Short mmCIF file of C-alpha atoms in Angstrom, two decimals:
data_model
loop_
_atom_site.label_atom_id
_atom_site.label_comp_id
_atom_site.label_asym_id
_atom_site.label_seq_id
_atom_site.Cartn_x
_atom_site.Cartn_y
_atom_site.Cartn_z
CA MET M 1 57.02 1.55 383.30
CA LEU M 2 55.86 3.68 381.22
CA HIS M 3 54.10 1.31 377.61
CA ARG M 4 53.45 2.36 374.28
CA LYS M 5 52.58 0.42 371.38
CA ASP M 6 55.04 1.07 368.86
CA ARG M 7 57.82 -0.05 370.68
CA ARG M 8 59.13 -1.77 374.31
CA LEU M 9 60.57 0.32 376.96
CA THR M 10 63.36 -0.76 379.28
CA GLN M 11 65.20 0.14 382.22
CA LYS M 12 68.18 1.52 379.89
CA SER M 13 65.70 3.90 377.45
CA LYS M 14 65.47 7.49 377.82
CA VAL M 15 62.28 9.60 377.53
CA CYS M 16 62.33 13.34 377.05
CA GLU M 17 62.15 15.61 380.44
CA ARG M 18 59.89 18.25 378.01
CA HIS M 19 56.79 15.92 379.07
CA PHE M 20 57.21 15.76 383.28
CA GLU M 21 56.77 18.07 385.45
CA GLU M 22 59.49 19.36 387.80
CA GLN M 23 58.98 17.43 390.65
CA ASP M 24 58.36 13.96 388.92
CA THR M 25 62.25 14.10 387.84
CA VAL M 26 65.42 12.89 390.15
CA LYS M 27 68.40 15.27 389.07
CA TYR M 28 70.62 15.38 392.02
CA PHE M 29 72.22 12.97 394.61
CA LYS M 30 71.59 13.62 397.57
CA HIS M 31 73.66 12.77 400.65
CA VAL M 32 74.65 14.08 404.32
CA VAL M 33 77.56 14.96 405.70
CA LYS M 34 78.43 16.25 409.09
CA GLY M 35 74.42 16.61 409.34
CA GLN M 36 73.66 18.85 405.96
CA GLU M 37 72.46 18.04 402.71
CA VAL M 38 74.81 17.49 399.26
CA LEU M 39 73.61 17.58 396.36
CA ILE M 40 75.12 16.52 393.34
CA PRO M 41 74.33 16.84 390.43
CA ARG M 42 73.11 13.08 388.10
CA GLY M 43 74.66 12.31 384.91
CA ASN M 44 71.70 10.91 383.93
CA TRP M 45 68.25 11.94 385.58
CA LYS M 46 66.01 9.47 387.18
CA LEU M 47 62.02 9.11 386.92
CA VAL M 48 60.05 9.43 390.44
CA PRO M 49 58.50 5.67 390.78
CA GLY M 50 54.52 6.07 389.48
CA ALA M 51 54.95 8.93 387.59
CA LEU M 52 53.49 9.75 383.84
CA PRO M 53 54.46 12.21 380.71
CA ARG M 54 51.36 15.26 381.73
CA LEU M 55 53.48 18.20 379.41
CA PHE M 56 52.61 17.91 375.79
CA PRO M 57 53.82 21.26 374.40
CA GLY M 58 53.23 22.43 370.87
CA LEU M 59 49.95 20.67 370.14
CA PRO M 60 47.14 23.25 369.33
CA GLU M 61 45.25 25.50 371.45
CA ARG M 62 42.20 23.35 370.79
CA ILE M 63 43.52 20.26 372.43
CA SER M 64 45.43 20.98 374.93
CA LYS M 65 43.23 23.83 375.44
CA PRO M 66 41.73 22.50 379.09
CA ARG M 67 37.44 22.08 379.28
CA THR M 68 35.06 23.93 380.81
CA THR M 69 32.05 22.50 382.85
CA THR M 70 29.47 24.95 382.71
CA CYS M 71 27.14 22.75 385.08
CA THR M 72 27.90 19.94 386.89
CA ARG M 73 25.24 17.38 387.97
CA LYS M 74 25.29 16.38 391.44
CA SER M 75 25.34 13.06 393.48
CA PRO M 76 21.39 12.51 394.25
CA LYS M 77 22.80 12.27 397.78
CA LYS M 78 23.71 15.84 397.83
CA ARG M 79 21.02 17.02 396.58
CA HIS M 80 18.44 15.33 399.02
CA GLU M 81 20.79 17.47 401.53
CA ILE M 82 20.21 20.41 399.92
CA GLY M 83 16.69 20.01 400.00
CA PHE M 84 17.18 19.06 403.31
CA GLU M 85 18.88 22.53 404.19
CA ALA M 86 16.53 24.24 401.97
CA SER M 87 14.03 23.04 403.63
CA ALA M 88 15.39 23.50 407.16
CA GLU M 89 16.02 27.23 406.78
CA SER M 90 12.48 27.86 405.24
CA ALA M 91 11.07 26.10 408.28
CA SER M 92 12.00 29.34 410.53
CA CYS M 93 8.34 30.23 409.52
CA SER M 94 6.20 28.94 412.68
CA SER M 95 3.32 31.11 412.45
CA GLY M 96 -0.04 28.96 413.01
CA SER M 97 -0.99 29.51 408.92
CA CYS M 98 2.02 28.37 407.92
CA GLY M 99 1.57 25.01 409.66
CA GLU M 100 -1.63 24.31 408.84
CA ALA M 101 -0.87 24.80 404.92
CA SER M 102 1.65 22.58 405.21
CA LEU M 103 -0.35 19.72 407.08
CA SER M 104 -2.70 20.14 404.72
CA LEU M 105 -0.21 19.83 401.95
CA GLY M 106 0.28 17.11 402.93
CA ASP M 107 -2.86 15.99 403.34
CA ALA M 108 -3.65 16.90 399.29
CA LEU M 109 -0.34 15.66 398.16
CA GLY M 110 -1.77 12.17 399.79
CA ALA M 111 -4.73 11.88 398.05
CA GLU M 112 -3.08 12.31 394.52
CA GLY M 113 -0.97 10.12 395.28
CA ILE M 114 2.12 12.35 394.80
CA THR M 115 5.32 12.04 397.31
CA PRO M 116 5.65 15.47 399.07
CA PRO M 117 9.83 16.55 398.82
CA PRO M 118 11.83 18.28 401.95
CA SER M 119 11.02 21.30 401.23
CA THR M 120 7.08 21.32 400.80
CA SER M 121 6.81 24.25 403.60
CA ALA M 122 9.43 26.98 401.64
CA THR M 123 7.54 30.20 400.89
CA ASN M 124 8.39 32.85 398.65
CA SER M 125 9.44 36.46 399.51
CA SER M 126 6.09 38.45 398.14
CA GLY M 127 3.87 36.12 400.92
CA VAL M 128 3.30 33.24 398.25
CA CYS M 129 3.92 30.02 400.14
CA LEU M 130 4.49 26.96 398.01
CA ASN M 131 2.27 24.89 400.71
CA GLU M 132 -0.74 27.15 399.26
CA LEU M 133 -0.22 26.10 395.54
CA VAL M 134 -2.11 22.80 396.52
CA THR M 135 -5.52 25.66 397.15
CA VAL M 136 -5.06 26.71 393.87
CA PRO M 137 -7.89 25.59 391.04
CA LEU M 138 -6.57 23.83 387.94
CA PRO M 139 -8.35 25.30 384.94
CA SER M 140 -9.01 21.31 384.43
CA ARG M 141 -8.93 17.88 385.10
CA ASP M 142 -5.40 17.54 382.47
CA TRP M 143 -3.65 20.03 384.48
CA LYS M 144 -1.23 18.02 387.49
CA LEU M 145 0.95 19.91 390.19
CA GLU M 146 4.29 19.07 390.86
CA LEU M 147 6.72 20.21 394.03
CA ILE M 148 10.02 19.83 392.27
CA VAL M 149 13.60 20.47 393.85
CA ASP M 150 15.69 22.36 391.35
CA GLU M 151 19.19 20.77 390.14
CA CYS M 152 21.15 23.56 389.82
CA SER M 153 19.82 25.74 392.55
CA GLY M 154 18.87 23.52 394.77
CA GLN M 155 15.07 25.38 395.41
CA THR M 156 11.75 23.64 395.44
CA CYS M 157 9.76 25.65 392.64
CA GLY M 158 5.87 24.51 392.31
CA VAL M 159 5.44 22.96 388.84
CA PHE M 160 1.79 23.11 387.15
CA PHE M 161 1.42 20.43 383.79
CA ASP M 162 -0.87 19.97 381.08
CA ARG M 163 -0.01 16.09 380.64
CA ARG M 164 -2.52 14.49 378.06
CA LEU M 165 -2.50 10.54 376.24
CA VAL M 166 -2.00 10.77 372.24
CA ALA M 167 -1.96 7.69 370.88
CA GLY M 168 -0.54 6.36 373.78
CA GLU M 169 2.39 8.24 374.32
CA LEU M 170 2.17 11.16 377.05
CA LYS M 171 2.99 14.03 376.09
CA VAL M 172 3.31 17.69 378.28
CA SER M 173 2.52 20.12 376.45
CA LYS M 174 2.28 23.22 379.19
CA THR M 175 4.39 24.28 382.11
CA VAL M 176 3.96 27.01 384.96
CA ILE M 177 6.86 27.27 387.13
CA VAL M 178 6.50 29.19 390.02
CA LYS M 179 9.71 29.64 392.32
CA ASN M 180 10.09 31.09 395.44
CA ASP M 181 10.96 34.25 394.60
CA GLY M 182 7.60 34.43 393.06
CA SER M 183 8.50 34.46 390.05
CA CYS M 184 6.92 32.46 387.35
CA VAL M 185 8.23 30.85 384.00
CA VAL M 186 5.15 29.62 381.44
CA ASN M 187 6.74 26.96 379.32
CA CYS M 188 5.22 25.15 376.73
CA TYR M 189 7.16 21.53 374.21
CA ASN M 190 10.24 23.16 376.16
CA LYS M 191 10.49 26.73 375.02
CA MET M 192 9.61 29.77 377.04
CA HIS M 193 7.18 31.95 376.92
CA LYS M 194 8.76 35.56 377.16
CA GLN M 195 5.13 37.67 377.17
CA LEU M 196 3.94 35.48 380.28
CA HIS M 197 6.85 35.57 382.63
CA LYS M 198 5.59 37.44 385.08
CA THR M 199 5.95 37.86 389.18
CA VAL M 200 3.21 36.75 391.40
CA ASP M 201 2.09 37.19 394.84
CA SER M 202 -1.19 35.63 395.91
CA THR M 203 -3.02 32.47 394.82
CA ALA M 204 -5.27 34.50 393.22
CA SER M 205 -2.49 35.64 390.30
CA VAL M 206 -1.45 32.29 389.84
CA GLU M 207 -5.05 30.82 388.89
CA HIS M 208 -5.75 33.75 386.52
CA LEU M 209 -1.94 33.12 385.31
CA LEU M 210 -2.90 29.50 384.76
CA ASN M 211 -5.95 30.17 383.55
CA GLU M 212 -4.51 32.26 380.49
CA THR M 213 -1.95 29.92 380.10
CA ASP M 214 -4.69 26.91 379.37
CA SER M 215 -7.26 29.44 377.02
CA LEU M 216 -3.65 30.03 374.74
CA LYS M 217 -3.54 27.50 371.74
CA ILE M 218 -0.67 26.06 370.80
CA CYS M 219 0.85 28.00 366.87
CA SER M 220 0.40 24.62 364.46
CA GLY M 221 2.98 26.29 362.21
CA ILE M 222 2.63 26.61 358.46
CA GLN M 223 2.10 24.04 355.86
CA VAL M 224 4.92 23.44 353.75
CA ALA M 225 3.36 22.65 350.40
CA HIS M 226 0.80 25.64 350.60
CA THR M 227 4.20 27.76 349.97
CA GLY M 228 5.42 26.15 347.14
CA VAL M 229 8.47 25.30 348.65
CA THR M 230 9.70 22.08 348.59
CA GLY M 231 10.97 20.06 351.95
CA LYS M 232 11.36 17.42 354.00
CA LEU M 233 9.25 18.41 356.52
CA GLU M 234 5.11 18.68 356.39
CA ASN M 235 4.58 21.94 359.19
CA VAL M 236 7.65 23.94 360.02
CA HIS M 237 7.68 27.19 362.33
CA HIS M 238 9.71 30.15 362.70
CA LYS M 239 12.56 30.76 364.53
CA GLN M 240 11.36 32.95 367.07
CA CYS M 241 7.77 31.06 367.24
CA SER M 242 5.96 32.03 370.45
CA VAL M 243 4.24 29.29 370.23
CA LEU M 244 1.43 30.02 372.88
CA THR M 245 -1.09 32.42 371.01
CA THR M 246 -4.66 33.24 370.64
CA ARG M 247 -4.88 32.57 367.40
CA PRO M 248 -4.19 28.94 365.80
CA VAL M 249 -1.27 30.38 364.10
CA CYS M 250 1.28 32.94 365.40
CA ALA M 251 2.40 36.30 363.79
CA ARG M 252 6.20 35.19 363.25
CA CYS M 253 4.87 31.87 361.22
CA LEU M 254 2.16 34.15 359.30
CA ARG M 255 5.06 36.36 358.43
CA LEU M 256 7.29 33.27 357.48
CA GLN M 257 4.54 31.90 355.40
CA ARG M 258 4.49 35.46 353.37
CA GLN M 259 8.03 35.14 352.99
CA MET M 260 8.44 31.96 351.92
CA ARG M 261 5.77 32.01 349.10
CA ALA M 262 7.01 35.62 347.87
CA ARG M 263 10.17 33.69 347.33
CA LYS M 264 8.44 31.21 344.86
CA PRO M 265 8.38 33.94 342.29
CA MET M 266 11.77 35.44 342.56
CA LYS M 267 12.89 31.50 343.01
CA ALA M 268 11.35 30.76 339.98
CA ALA M 269 12.26 33.72 337.65
CA VAL M 270 16.02 33.70 338.81
CA ASN M 271 15.63 29.63 337.80
CA LYS M 272 13.90 31.09 334.04
CA SER M 273 17.05 33.81 333.58
CA LYS M 274 19.62 30.55 334.08
CA LYS M 275 17.98 28.30 331.80
CA MET M 276 17.43 31.27 328.91
CA ARG M 277 21.77 31.81 329.63
CA ASN M 278 22.07 27.96 329.74
CA LEU M 279 20.52 27.55 326.65
CA THR M 280 21.95 30.59 325.29
CA LYS M 281 25.81 28.96 325.88
CA LYS M 282 24.28 25.81 323.74
CA VAL M 283 23.03 27.52 321.03
CA PHE M 284 26.53 29.44 320.66
CA ARG M 285 27.89 25.71 320.62
CA ALA M 286 25.88 24.13 318.55
CA ALA M 287 26.23 26.50 316.14
CA ALA M 288 30.27 26.79 316.67
CA ALA M 289 29.76 22.82 316.00
CA ARG M 290 27.55 23.40 312.93
CA GLU M 291 30.37 25.66 311.10
CA LYS M 292 33.16 23.17 312.05
CA GLY M 293 31.31 20.42 310.99
CA LYS M 294 31.03 22.11 308.01
CA GLN M 295 34.75 22.84 307.43
CA GLU M 296 35.15 19.06 307.82
CA ILE M 297 32.57 17.64 305.25
CA THR M 298 34.48 20.41 302.25
CA LEU M 299 37.67 19.73 303.09
CA LEU M 300 36.49 15.68 303.12
CA LYS M 301 34.70 16.44 299.69
CA GLN M 302 38.23 18.02 298.45
CA GLU M 303 39.86 15.25 299.67
CA LEU M 304 37.28 13.19 297.82
CA ALA M 305 37.65 14.86 294.63
CA LYS M 306 41.03 13.91 294.16
CA ALA M 307 41.10 10.62 295.24
CA SER M 308 40.54 7.96 292.68
CA TYR M 309 38.22 5.22 292.93
CA GLN M 310 40.61 2.28 293.61
CA GLY M 311 42.19 3.92 296.13
CA ILE M 312 38.84 4.05 297.93
CA GLU M 313 37.63 0.39 297.22
CA GLU M 314 41.14 -0.46 298.51
CA ALA M 315 40.68 1.48 301.90
CA LEU M 316 37.34 -0.05 302.29
CA SER M 317 38.15 -3.18 302.01
CA SER M 318 38.16 -4.09 305.36
CA LEU M 319 34.77 -3.03 306.52
CA PRO M 320 31.80 -5.66 306.43
CA HIS M 321 30.18 -6.27 302.60
CA LEU M 322 26.89 -4.16 303.61
CA GLN M 323 29.10 -0.96 304.93
CA ARG M 324 31.26 -1.06 301.70
CA LEU M 325 28.07 -1.56 299.42
CA ALA M 326 26.45 1.57 301.37
CA PHE M 327 29.47 3.81 300.75
CA LEU M 328 30.08 3.07 297.53
CA THR M 329 27.08 3.87 296.27
CA ALA M 330 26.95 7.11 298.25
CA LEU M 331 30.50 7.18 296.11
CA LYS M 332 28.61 7.14 293.24
CA SER M 333 25.62 9.05 293.62
CA LEU M 334 27.80 12.18 294.26
CA LYS M 335 29.21 11.43 291.57
CA ALA M 336 26.14 11.34 289.49
CA LYS M 337 25.11 14.85 287.35
CA ALA M 338 21.33 15.15 287.91
CA PRO M 339 19.04 13.68 290.83
CA CYS M 340 17.17 11.26 288.57
CA GLY M 341 20.05 9.72 287.05
CA MET M 342 21.88 7.96 289.95
CA ARG M 343 22.29 3.47 288.52
CA TYR M 344 21.67 1.78 291.84
CA ASN M 345 23.44 -1.97 291.89
CA SER M 346 21.02 -4.58 292.31
CA GLU M 347 22.46 -6.29 295.28
CA TRP M 348 21.94 -2.83 296.54
CA ILE M 349 18.03 -2.36 295.25
CA LEU M 350 17.23 -6.10 297.06
CA ASN M 351 18.71 -4.56 300.67
CA CYS M 352 16.74 -1.69 299.65
CA LEU M 353 13.68 -3.41 299.05
CA ILE M 354 14.07 -5.47 302.22
CA LEU M 355 14.22 -2.20 304.43
CA ARG M 356 11.36 -0.81 302.78
CA ILE M 357 9.04 -4.62 303.67
CA THR M 358 10.24 -4.66 307.30
CA SER M 359 9.78 -1.52 308.72
CA PRO M 360 7.61 1.48 306.48
CA ARG M 361 8.21 4.52 308.36
CA ALA M 362 12.27 3.56 309.01
CA TYR M 363 12.80 3.38 305.57
CA LYS M 364 11.44 6.93 304.97
CA LEU M 365 13.10 8.44 307.59
CA ILE M 366 16.31 7.60 306.63
CA SER M 367 15.86 8.87 303.21
CA GLU M 368 14.32 12.23 304.51
CA MET M 369 17.46 12.31 307.06
CA LYS M 370 19.85 11.28 303.88
CA MET M 371 21.99 8.74 306.47
CA LEU M 372 22.12 6.91 303.04
CA PRO M 373 21.53 6.47 299.88
CA LEU M 374 18.55 5.10 299.56
CA PRO M 375 15.98 5.14 296.32
CA SER M 376 12.94 6.48 296.14
CA LEU M 377 9.43 5.02 296.41
CA SER M 378 8.45 5.59 292.68
CA CYS M 379 11.21 3.69 291.66
CA LEU M 380 10.80 1.08 294.10
CA THR M 381 7.48 0.72 292.60
CA GLN M 382 9.04 0.98 288.73
CA ILE M 383 11.47 -1.50 289.65
CA LEU M 384 9.04 -4.09 291.48
CA LYS M 385 5.95 -3.22 288.38
CA GLY M 386 9.16 -4.67 286.19
CA LEU M 387 9.46 -8.13 288.40
CA PRO M 388 7.82 -11.29 286.39
CA CYS M 389 5.01 -11.64 288.21
CA LYS M 390 3.06 -14.78 287.25
CA TYR M 391 1.06 -17.65 289.01
CA GLY M 392 2.58 -21.70 288.78
CA PHE M 393 5.94 -22.86 290.77
CA ASN M 394 8.35 -19.88 291.76
CA PRO M 395 11.69 -21.71 290.73
CA ILE M 396 14.26 -18.99 292.71
CA CYS M 397 12.03 -20.15 295.92
CA LEU M 398 12.66 -23.87 295.10
CA GLU M 399 16.36 -22.81 294.67
CA ALA M 400 16.52 -21.34 297.84
CA ILE M 401 15.52 -24.72 299.07
CA GLN M 402 18.05 -26.32 297.85
CA LYS M 403 20.79 -24.22 298.22
CA GLN M 404 19.54 -24.44 302.67
CA PHE M 405 19.75 -28.08 301.85
CA HIS M 406 23.11 -28.16 300.84
CA ARG M 407 25.34 -30.30 302.37
CA LYS M 408 22.48 -31.57 305.18
CA ALA M 409 21.70 -35.13 306.19
CA ASP M 410 18.29 -36.69 304.82
CA GLU M 411 17.17 -36.35 308.13
CA GLN M 412 17.41 -32.73 307.98
CA ARG M 413 15.54 -32.14 305.21
CA LEU M 414 12.29 -33.88 306.40
CA GLY M 415 9.05 -31.72 306.13
CA SER M 416 5.56 -31.05 305.28
CA LEU M 417 3.46 -30.18 302.43
CA THR M 418 1.37 -26.97 303.72
CA LEU M 419 -1.67 -26.04 301.23
CA ASP M 420 -4.50 -23.46 301.22
CA GLU M 421 -6.50 -21.51 299.44
CA ILE M 422 -8.26 -17.85 300.18
CA LYS M 423 -11.08 -15.77 298.51
CA LEU M 424 -10.14 -12.67 295.62
CA ARG M 425 -12.04 -10.25 293.68
CA GLN M 426 -13.04 -10.37 290.56
CA ALA M 427 -11.23 -8.06 288.30
CA TYR M 428 -9.04 -8.71 285.53
CA ASP M 429 -6.27 -5.85 283.87
CA PHE M 430 -4.08 -5.71 281.24
CA ASN M 431 -0.36 -6.52 281.80
CA LYS M 432 2.31 -4.20 280.28
CA CYS M 433 5.30 -6.16 280.79
CA SER M 434 3.33 -9.74 279.51
CA TYR M 435 1.12 -7.81 277.06
CA LYS M 436 -1.39 -10.07 277.86
CA MET M 437 -5.55 -10.04 280.45
CA ASP M 438 -4.77 -11.14 284.19
CA GLY M 439 -7.37 -12.07 286.52
CA PHE M 440 -8.49 -15.57 284.93
CA VAL M 441 -8.16 -18.62 285.98
CA ASP M 442 -4.06 -19.86 285.96
CA TYR M 443 -2.72 -23.52 287.15
CA GLY M 444 0.60 -22.16 286.13
CA GLY M 445 0.86 -24.64 283.01
CA VAL M 446 0.57 -28.53 284.67
CA THR M 447 -3.51 -27.87 283.32
CA ASN M 448 -5.28 -25.83 281.17
CA GLU M 449 -9.23 -26.27 282.79
CA GLY M 450 -11.11 -23.53 282.98
CA THR M 451 -8.53 -20.90 281.57
CA ASN M 452 -10.87 -18.77 280.65
CA GLN M 453 -12.93 -17.90 283.30
CA LEU M 454 -12.49 -15.34 286.14
CA ALA M 455 -10.46 -16.27 288.92
CA ASP M 456 -11.80 -15.54 292.67
CA HIS M 457 -9.76 -17.89 294.56
CA ALA M 458 -5.64 -18.29 294.74
CA LEU M 459 -4.43 -21.93 296.05
CA VAL M 460 -1.06 -20.85 297.96
CA LEU M 461 1.34 -24.41 298.47
CA MET M 462 3.61 -24.17 301.44
CA PHE M 463 6.64 -25.78 302.28
CA VAL M 464 7.73 -26.08 306.01
CA PRO M 465 10.88 -28.05 307.27
CA LEU M 466 10.29 -29.83 310.43
CA PHE M 467 13.76 -29.02 312.04
CA GLU M 468 14.11 -25.70 310.98
CA SER M 469 12.52 -22.55 311.78
CA TRP M 470 11.38 -21.05 308.48
CA VAL M 471 8.12 -21.58 305.68
CA GLN M 472 9.00 -20.95 302.38
CA PRO M 473 6.09 -20.53 299.63
CA ILE M 474 6.59 -22.54 296.69
CA ALA M 475 3.57 -21.91 294.47
CA ALA M 476 0.45 -19.99 294.12
CA PHE M 477 -2.65 -20.47 291.36
CA ALA M 478 -5.37 -18.84 289.76
CA THR M 479 -9.07 -20.87 290.38
CA LYS M 480 -12.70 -20.31 290.05
CA GLY M 481 -13.99 -21.62 293.55
CA ALA M 482 -11.88 -24.25 294.73
CA ALA M 483 -9.76 -26.54 293.24
CA PRO M 484 -11.43 -29.59 291.88
CA GLY M 485 -9.94 -32.91 293.74
CA LYS M 486 -8.19 -34.26 290.70
CA ILE M 487 -6.58 -30.74 289.52
CA LEU M 488 -5.10 -30.23 293.65
CA ALA M 489 -3.80 -33.89 292.91
CA GLU M 490 -1.92 -33.00 289.97
CA LEU M 491 -0.58 -30.30 291.85
CA VAL M 492 0.80 -31.76 294.76
CA LEU M 493 1.90 -34.54 293.12
CA GLU M 494 4.16 -31.86 291.28
CA ALA M 495 5.04 -29.95 294.04
CA VAL M 496 6.23 -33.03 295.76
CA VAL M 497 8.24 -34.42 292.52
CA ARG M 498 9.75 -30.86 292.23
CA LEU M 499 11.00 -30.52 296.15
CA HIS M 500 12.31 -33.65 295.75
CA LYS M 501 14.69 -32.89 293.31
CA HIS M 502 15.44 -29.96 295.02
CA ASN M 503 16.94 -31.33 298.02
CA ALA M 504 13.45 -32.01 300.21
CA THR M 505 11.28 -34.32 300.92
CA VAL M 506 8.10 -34.08 301.51
CA ILE M 507 6.46 -36.99 304.52
CA SER M 508 3.05 -34.86 304.89
CA ILE M 509 0.59 -33.17 303.39
CA VAL M 510 -1.42 -30.79 305.79
CA SER M 511 -5.22 -29.04 304.42
CA ASP M 512 -8.68 -28.62 305.49
CA GLY M 513 -10.52 -31.12 305.69
CA SER M 514 -13.09 -29.65 302.89
CA GLY M 515 -14.97 -31.98 300.49
CA ASN M 516 -12.48 -30.76 297.49
CA ASN M 517 -9.54 -31.97 300.13
CA ARG M 518 -10.63 -35.59 300.95
CA SER M 519 -11.36 -36.17 296.66
CA ARG M 520 -7.66 -35.55 296.31
CA SER M 521 -6.75 -37.98 298.88
CA VAL M 522 -8.47 -40.36 297.44
CA GLN M 523 -7.20 -39.44 293.84
CA LEU M 524 -3.90 -40.00 295.37
CA ARG M 525 -4.46 -43.28 297.18
CA GLY M 526 -5.53 -44.35 293.49
CA ASN M 527 -2.18 -43.27 292.45
CA THR M 528 -0.52 -45.34 295.16
CA ALA M 529 0.20 -48.82 294.77
CA GLN M 530 -0.64 -50.42 298.27
CA PRO M 531 2.55 -52.84 299.12
CA GLU M 532 1.87 -56.52 298.86
CA ALA M 533 0.83 -58.81 302.23
CA PRO M 534 3.99 -61.17 303.65
CA ASP M 535 3.31 -64.33 303.42
#
């Protein structure tokens, strides 16, 4: 019964006769009538028991073509029989010298620990007996002799090989094979050396061939790093490398090295011309894109000139506030008749100042590239000079603290008041905005002590909240040396009161341990009423 994976065949199933040979099908009923065989055609043909489909017409030639084997490896038993027949044929040499040679060969092989094959007494037509190969002096101790039967021809050959132990691995570098017909084949790393393919007729010629083979060097190939060519291999050889040579590198490998070195400048020239073509194409594409961009900018300018300012504001209503402000400022700069006649918005000026303080290099780069309509540095300097800057409590900072603590719990408004002094250089200057002389002692109107002296220190008060990640300076004062403890106490009390009015609660005062700060602590304790002890 035939078996298929896609369906199950039964006795009533039908198959195509094209896939079966003639003897596998039964087409007639056979009957014997009056001693004669009568054939009657069957309506439905029948398969012979054990028939299998063997014919598959229409398949590609590469699939239907039968495989051909060039050489079939014989079983060990047959190889032994072939070797025995060859030794029997060579046994016709019954001379005394041949018998003595075979006896000496067995003794020598036994001494070397080699098991002699059955064809040890074979001789060639030139008169060199394989048994005499044992008497050939070896070039060195690394050379050994083995008599091995060829699996294809069945002939016994003498094999001289040079084996060495390198890094714990046994390697056979050179082999000299002497056949029955006297021909010798020299191999190096499984590659035949054609120049040493000779015919020997005596043991002296074999000895000369062994010495010549031992004197030759193995071609080391060429190093890829010295040729300027990148690759995964360290050393490469020519396709027709002779392997054995009198020099460290054979002539073909040297020729390959010169060719690879000459190939590098050619490849560099080709790469250079290819890069030039690519750069030229990029230049053309960039020029075309630039012209296209100029045309688009011209069209956009024309459309913007036609559009009304209110329509633009309506179109920009979906953008974030800062982006809308930047776009409107850019449109405003386009309508300015002169570069110096631009009037900036106060909010835009404040954002520009923040950007300038955060990163001066970024501000300069954006201004030079004209990515945003930023005011010049001289304009910012002039605006900063016009801002009022004086010593005392800063009401803007206090209002910012009040706004930050709006609608927050009392526990989240707690903080510390930190005060410290820094050294200043004594100098005075005329303030063009206030028309007063700057550089003298100034306590911001809290006290007028020592206001006619030049200041050399600055006292800074800073509020540090406990549950926030920001700090805020609230006041700065110009002093002569370290401020006295009495004045420090008055300034601290004034700061605590003002912070309390602006939704901030001071629970501690932080300062260094100088004498004036200790005096300030004594003054504050004297002004604070001590709680009464319970009964």
